[in-house]
Amino acid sequence: GGGAAGIDTASQIWHRNHELKIGIIDPAEKHYYQPGFTLVGGGCMDFNTTVKKQEDVIPDFAEWYKDSAESVHPKDNIVKLGSGREIEYKTLLLAAGFELNIGGIEGLQEALDKPLD
């Protein structure tokens, strides 16, 4: 996944071996810096500072598959994407993350829209 954990782990692995081909599968247009959410909730950080374009945070060494992972076939070393495309791998790291649903908590959007004093 293209969240903070997936990108950080991919970077650490690549820095140990620049010969590796690394792919990141994530359909998101936006990247949310989730560790900052705690500071947003505490009123110390503006929510908008936690959001960046996904393309701006994918490392240059990685191939970005802008798609969702639909299924994993470990016996065949294949990840099937939502588009139907199949990606072969030697080693697979899953960093699933979560899907942001601010509207799922009543009043949260209004609280985030309220300017910090």
Short mmCIF file of C-alpha atoms in Angstrom, two decimals:
data_model
loop_
_atom_site.label_atom_id
_atom_site.label_comp_id
_atom_site.label_asym_id
_atom_site.label_seq_id
_atom_site.Cartn_x
_atom_site.Cartn_y
_atom_site.Cartn_z
CA GLY A 1 0.00 0.00 0.00
CA GLY A 2 0.97 3.60 -0.52
CA GLY A 3 0.42 4.76 3.04
CA ALA A 4 3.13 5.89 5.42
CA ALA A 5 3.92 2.32 6.55
CA GLY A 6 4.11 0.87 3.03
CA ILE A 7 6.23 3.71 1.64
CA ASP A 8 8.56 3.75 4.65
CA THR A 9 9.08 -0.02 4.51
CA ALA A 10 9.65 0.03 0.74
CA SER A 11 12.23 2.80 1.20
CA GLN A 12 14.08 0.94 3.94
CA ILE A 13 14.23 -2.23 1.85
CA TRP A 14 15.37 -0.38 -1.28
CA HIS A 15 18.11 1.49 0.59
CA ARG A 16 19.53 -1.88 1.61
CA ASN A 17 19.53 -3.14 -1.99
CA HIS A 18 19.17 -0.73 -4.92
CA GLU A 19 18.93 -3.65 -7.35
CA LEU A 20 15.46 -4.59 -6.17
CA LYS A 21 12.40 -3.83 -8.28
CA ILE A 22 9.72 -2.49 -5.95
CA GLY A 23 6.09 -1.92 -6.79
CA ILE A 24 3.48 -0.13 -4.72
CA ILE A 25 -0.19 -0.92 -5.31
CA ASP A 26 -2.57 1.83 -4.24
CA PRO A 27 -5.53 3.40 -6.06
CA ALA A 28 -5.63 6.56 -3.94
CA GLU A 29 -5.35 10.03 -5.45
CA LYS A 30 -4.52 11.48 -2.03
CA HIS A 31 -2.08 10.43 0.67
CA TYR A 32 -3.11 11.10 4.26
CA TYR A 33 -0.32 11.42 6.82
CA GLN A 34 -2.19 9.45 9.46
CA PRO A 35 0.25 10.04 12.34
CA GLY A 36 -0.76 13.70 12.09
CA PHE A 37 -4.41 12.86 12.78
CA THR A 38 -3.68 12.74 16.52
CA LEU A 39 -2.39 16.31 16.36
CA VAL A 40 -5.43 17.37 14.31
CA GLY A 41 -7.71 15.85 16.95
CA GLY A 42 -5.83 17.74 19.66
CA GLY A 43 -6.21 21.03 17.80
CA CYS A 44 -2.46 21.40 17.18
CA MET A 45 -2.45 20.81 13.42
CA ASP A 46 -4.74 21.70 10.54
CA PHE A 47 -6.22 18.67 8.77
CA ASN A 48 -5.25 20.00 5.33
CA THR A 49 -1.54 19.75 6.23
CA THR A 50 -1.95 15.95 6.49
CA VAL A 51 -3.06 15.60 2.84
CA LYS A 52 -0.75 15.38 -0.20
CA LYS A 53 -1.08 14.10 -3.75
CA GLN A 54 -0.30 10.38 -3.80
CA GLU A 55 1.96 10.85 -6.83
CA ASP A 56 4.12 13.25 -4.78
CA VAL A 57 4.86 10.69 -2.06
CA ILE A 58 5.51 7.56 -4.14
CA PRO A 59 9.32 7.16 -4.23
CA ASP A 60 11.05 7.48 -7.62
CA PHE A 61 12.55 3.99 -7.32
CA ALA A 62 9.12 2.34 -7.03
CA GLU A 63 6.63 1.48 -9.75
CA TRP A 64 3.20 2.75 -8.76
CA TYR A 65 0.29 0.52 -9.73
CA LYS A 66 -2.62 2.94 -9.39
CA ASP A 67 -5.13 0.20 -8.73
CA SER A 68 -6.50 -1.85 -5.87
CA ALA A 69 -5.29 -5.31 -4.89
CA GLU A 70 -8.24 -7.63 -5.35
CA SER A 71 -6.67 -10.96 -4.38
CA VAL A 72 -3.36 -12.62 -3.58
CA HIS A 73 -2.38 -16.02 -5.00
CA PRO A 74 0.69 -17.08 -2.97
CA LYS A 75 1.10 -20.45 -4.71
CA ASP A 76 1.55 -18.61 -8.01
CA ASN A 77 3.27 -15.49 -6.58
CA ILE A 78 0.62 -13.26 -8.14
CA VAL A 79 -1.42 -10.30 -6.94
CA LYS A 80 -4.57 -9.75 -8.99
CA LEU A 81 -5.55 -6.09 -9.29
CA GLY A 82 -9.05 -4.65 -9.42
CA SER A 83 -8.59 -3.99 -13.14
CA GLY A 84 -7.90 -7.70 -13.71
CA ARG A 85 -4.19 -7.16 -14.31
CA GLU A 86 -1.91 -9.65 -12.59
CA ILE A 87 1.40 -8.66 -10.97
CA GLU A 88 4.04 -11.32 -10.32
CA TYR A 89 6.28 -11.03 -7.29
CA LYS A 90 9.20 -12.79 -5.60
CA THR A 91 8.55 -11.38 -2.13
CA LEU A 92 5.32 -9.72 -1.04
CA LEU A 93 4.85 -7.20 1.74
CA LEU A 94 1.26 -6.26 2.55
CA ALA A 95 0.65 -2.86 4.14
CA ALA A 96 -3.13 -2.75 3.92
CA GLY A 97 -3.85 0.45 5.83
CA PHE A 98 -7.43 1.63 5.95
CA GLU A 99 -9.94 3.61 3.95
CA LEU A 100 -10.64 7.06 5.38
CA ASN A 101 -14.35 7.67 6.07
CA ILE A 102 -14.69 10.99 7.88
CA GLY A 103 -18.44 11.01 7.21
CA GLY A 104 -18.80 7.78 9.18
CA ILE A 105 -18.49 9.64 12.49
CA GLU A 106 -21.29 12.12 13.12
CA GLY A 107 -19.96 15.66 13.56
CA LEU A 108 -16.35 14.86 12.62
CA GLN A 109 -16.38 16.77 9.31
CA GLU A 110 -17.81 19.85 11.04
CA ALA A 111 -15.15 19.63 13.75
CA LEU A 112 -12.37 19.36 11.17
CA ASP A 113 -13.77 22.32 9.23
CA LYS A 114 -13.72 24.51 12.34
CA PRO A 115 -10.69 26.84 12.22
CA LEU A 116 -8.06 26.47 14.93
CA ASP A 117 -7.92 29.33 17.44
#
